[in-house]
mmCIF file of C-alpha atoms in Angstrom:
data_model
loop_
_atom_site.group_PDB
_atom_site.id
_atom_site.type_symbol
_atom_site.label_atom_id
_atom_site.label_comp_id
_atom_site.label_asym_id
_atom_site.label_seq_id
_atom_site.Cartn_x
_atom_site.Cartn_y
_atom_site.Cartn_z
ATOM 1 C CA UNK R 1 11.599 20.946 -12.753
ATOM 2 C CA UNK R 2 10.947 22.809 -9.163
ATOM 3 C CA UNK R 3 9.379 21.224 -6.643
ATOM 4 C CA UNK R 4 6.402 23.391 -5.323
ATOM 5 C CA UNK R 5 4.790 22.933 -1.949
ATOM 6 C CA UNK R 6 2.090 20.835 -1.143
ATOM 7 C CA UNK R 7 -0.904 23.151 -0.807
ATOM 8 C CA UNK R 8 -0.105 24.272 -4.671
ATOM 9 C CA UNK R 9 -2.147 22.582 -7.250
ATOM 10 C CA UNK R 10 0.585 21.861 -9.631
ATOM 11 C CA UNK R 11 3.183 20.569 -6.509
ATOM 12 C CA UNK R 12 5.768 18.104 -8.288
ATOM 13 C CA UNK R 13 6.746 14.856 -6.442
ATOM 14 C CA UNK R 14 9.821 12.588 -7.327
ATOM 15 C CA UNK R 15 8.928 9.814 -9.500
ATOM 16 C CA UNK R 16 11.282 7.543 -8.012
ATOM 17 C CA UNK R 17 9.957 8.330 -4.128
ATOM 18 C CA UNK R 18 6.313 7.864 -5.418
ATOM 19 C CA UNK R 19 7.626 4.746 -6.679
ATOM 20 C CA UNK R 20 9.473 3.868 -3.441
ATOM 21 C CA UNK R 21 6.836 5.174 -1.240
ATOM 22 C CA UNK R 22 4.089 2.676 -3.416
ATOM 23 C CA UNK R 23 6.572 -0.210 -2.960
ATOM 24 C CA UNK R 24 7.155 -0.110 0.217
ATOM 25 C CA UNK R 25 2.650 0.465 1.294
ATOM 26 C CA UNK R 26 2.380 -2.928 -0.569
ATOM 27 C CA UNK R 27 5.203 -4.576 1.455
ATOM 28 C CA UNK R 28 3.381 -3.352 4.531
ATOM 29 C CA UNK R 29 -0.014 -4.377 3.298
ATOM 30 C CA UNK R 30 1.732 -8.002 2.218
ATOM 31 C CA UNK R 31 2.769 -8.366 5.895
ATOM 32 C CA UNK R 32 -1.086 -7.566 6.915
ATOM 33 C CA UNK R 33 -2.606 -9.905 4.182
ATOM 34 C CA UNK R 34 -0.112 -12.463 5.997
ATOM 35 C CA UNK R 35 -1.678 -11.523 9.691
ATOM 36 C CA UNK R 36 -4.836 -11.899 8.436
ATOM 37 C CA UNK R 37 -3.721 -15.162 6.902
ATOM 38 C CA UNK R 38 -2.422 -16.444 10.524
ATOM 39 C CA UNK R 39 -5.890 -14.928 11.923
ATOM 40 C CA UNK R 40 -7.901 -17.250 9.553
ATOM 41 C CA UNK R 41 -5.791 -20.301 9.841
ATOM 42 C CA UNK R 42 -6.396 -19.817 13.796
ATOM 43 C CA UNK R 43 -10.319 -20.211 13.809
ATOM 44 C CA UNK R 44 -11.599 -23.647 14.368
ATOM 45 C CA UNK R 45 -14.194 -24.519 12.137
ATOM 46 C CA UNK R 46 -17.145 -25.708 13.948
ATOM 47 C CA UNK R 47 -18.251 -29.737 13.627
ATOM 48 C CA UNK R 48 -20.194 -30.406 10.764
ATOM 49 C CA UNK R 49 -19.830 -27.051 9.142
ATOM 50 C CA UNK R 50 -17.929 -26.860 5.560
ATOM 51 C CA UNK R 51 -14.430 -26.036 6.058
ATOM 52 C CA UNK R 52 -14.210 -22.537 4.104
ATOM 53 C CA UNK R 53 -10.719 -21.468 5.387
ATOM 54 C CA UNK R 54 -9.264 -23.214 2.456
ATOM 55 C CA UNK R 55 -10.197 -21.169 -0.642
ATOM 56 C CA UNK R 56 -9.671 -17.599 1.928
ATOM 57 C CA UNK R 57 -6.091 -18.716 2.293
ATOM 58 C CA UNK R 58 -5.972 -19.793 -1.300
ATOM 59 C CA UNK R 59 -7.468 -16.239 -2.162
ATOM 60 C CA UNK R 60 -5.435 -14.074 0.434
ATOM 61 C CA UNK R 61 -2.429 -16.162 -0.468
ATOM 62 C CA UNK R 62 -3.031 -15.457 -4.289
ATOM 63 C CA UNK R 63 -3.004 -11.706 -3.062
ATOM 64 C CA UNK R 64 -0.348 -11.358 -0.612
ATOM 65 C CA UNK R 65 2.188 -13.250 -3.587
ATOM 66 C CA UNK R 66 0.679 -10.560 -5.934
ATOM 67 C CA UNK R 67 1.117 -7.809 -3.719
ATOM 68 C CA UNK R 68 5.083 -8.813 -2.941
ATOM 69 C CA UNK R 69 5.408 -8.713 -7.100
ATOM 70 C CA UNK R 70 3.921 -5.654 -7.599
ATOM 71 C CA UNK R 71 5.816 -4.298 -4.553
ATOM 72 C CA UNK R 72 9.055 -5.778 -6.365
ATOM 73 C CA UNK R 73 8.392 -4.147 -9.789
ATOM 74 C CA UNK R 74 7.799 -0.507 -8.317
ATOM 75 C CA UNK R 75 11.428 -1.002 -6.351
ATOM 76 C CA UNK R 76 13.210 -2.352 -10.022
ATOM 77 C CA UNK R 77 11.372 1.186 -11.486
ATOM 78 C CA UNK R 78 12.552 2.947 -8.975
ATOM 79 C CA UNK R 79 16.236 2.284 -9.778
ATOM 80 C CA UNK R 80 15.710 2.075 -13.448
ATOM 81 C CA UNK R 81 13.977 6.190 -13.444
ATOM 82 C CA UNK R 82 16.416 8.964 -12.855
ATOM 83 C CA UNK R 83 15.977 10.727 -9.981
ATOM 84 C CA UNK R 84 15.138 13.967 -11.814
ATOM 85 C CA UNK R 85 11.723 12.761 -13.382
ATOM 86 C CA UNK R 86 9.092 14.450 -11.295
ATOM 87 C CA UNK R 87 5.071 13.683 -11.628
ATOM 88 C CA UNK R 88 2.175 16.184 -10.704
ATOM 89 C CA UNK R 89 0.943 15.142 -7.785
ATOM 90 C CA UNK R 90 -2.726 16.213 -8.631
ATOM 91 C CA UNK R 91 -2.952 14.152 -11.581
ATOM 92 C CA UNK R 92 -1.005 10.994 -10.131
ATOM 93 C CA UNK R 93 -1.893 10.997 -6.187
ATOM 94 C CA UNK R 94 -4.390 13.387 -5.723
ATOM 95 C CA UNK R 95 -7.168 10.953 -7.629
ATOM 96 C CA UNK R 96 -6.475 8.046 -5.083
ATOM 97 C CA UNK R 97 -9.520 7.501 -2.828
ATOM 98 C CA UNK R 98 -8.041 6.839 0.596
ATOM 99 C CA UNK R 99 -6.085 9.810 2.141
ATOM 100 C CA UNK R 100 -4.049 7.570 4.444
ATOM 101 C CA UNK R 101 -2.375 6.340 1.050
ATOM 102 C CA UNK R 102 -1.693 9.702 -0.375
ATOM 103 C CA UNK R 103 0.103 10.561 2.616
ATOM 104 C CA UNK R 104 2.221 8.005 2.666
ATOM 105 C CA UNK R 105 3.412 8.288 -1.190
ATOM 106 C CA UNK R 106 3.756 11.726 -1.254
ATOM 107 C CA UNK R 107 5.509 11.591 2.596
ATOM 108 C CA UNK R 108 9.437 11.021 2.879
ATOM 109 C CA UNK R 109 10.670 7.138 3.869
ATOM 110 C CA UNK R 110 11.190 8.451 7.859
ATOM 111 C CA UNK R 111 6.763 8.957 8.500
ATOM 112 C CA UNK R 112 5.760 5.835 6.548
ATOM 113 C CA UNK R 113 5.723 4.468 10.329
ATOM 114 C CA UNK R 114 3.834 7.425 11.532
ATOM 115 C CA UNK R 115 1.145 7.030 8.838
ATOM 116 C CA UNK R 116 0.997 3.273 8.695
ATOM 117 C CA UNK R 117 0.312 3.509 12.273
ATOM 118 C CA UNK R 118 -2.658 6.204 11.889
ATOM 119 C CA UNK R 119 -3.992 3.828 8.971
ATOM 120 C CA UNK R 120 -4.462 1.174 11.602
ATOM 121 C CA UNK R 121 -6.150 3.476 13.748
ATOM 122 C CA UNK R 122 -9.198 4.714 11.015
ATOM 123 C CA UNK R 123 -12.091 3.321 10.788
ATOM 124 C CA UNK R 124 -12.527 1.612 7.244
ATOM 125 C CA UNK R 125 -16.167 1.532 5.492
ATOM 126 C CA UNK R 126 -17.403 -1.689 4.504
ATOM 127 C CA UNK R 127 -20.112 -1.533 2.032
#
């Protein structure tokens, strides 16, 4: 299988770097479930007020572990597929919602750094 540039619809990535590329977004969004951790165990809870921090660490805790085991599996499949399986990135990445993350899978390891830091500079929509 060829790989085909980008701007093609039927452009082929490397399984193994999607798989890579996905491993290694979760390790960086463990590390920022673990700053927001340190940012929540940091605010005082004011007197007489219930003290809530306790179940948001639970939950972000509960998340961050989840996130390092997912971010574990993808690096064991990465080693386990041959190098030569390729995906359609239209059908695999394309359907993702934020762009930021279909950068960064479909981008080689040396601008994850260069994307995670324009992901910290978008705005994200709470709704």
């Amino acid at each position: 299988m060829t790989v085909l540039p980008r701007d093609c619809p039927t452009a082929e990535v490397s399984l193994s770097q999607v798989l890579h590329q996905t491993g290694t977004c979760l390790t960086q969004l463990s590390e920022k479930i673990l700053d927001l951790e340190h940012t929540i165990w940091g605010v005082p809870t004011p007197p007489g007020e219930p003290v809530m921090q306790a179940n948001a660490l639970q939950a972000l805790d509960f998340m961050k572990q989840a996130t390092d085991d997912l971010a574990g599996l993808l690096e064991r499949l990465e080693k386990a597929v041959p190098s030569t399986v390729n995906v359609s990135e239209i059908e695999v990445i394309a359907p993702m919602k934020l762009e930021v993350l279909r950068q960064i899978i479909t981008t080689n390891a040396n601008a994850l750094n260069a994307a995670d830091n324009h992901a910290e500079k978008q705005e994200v929509e709470i709704f």
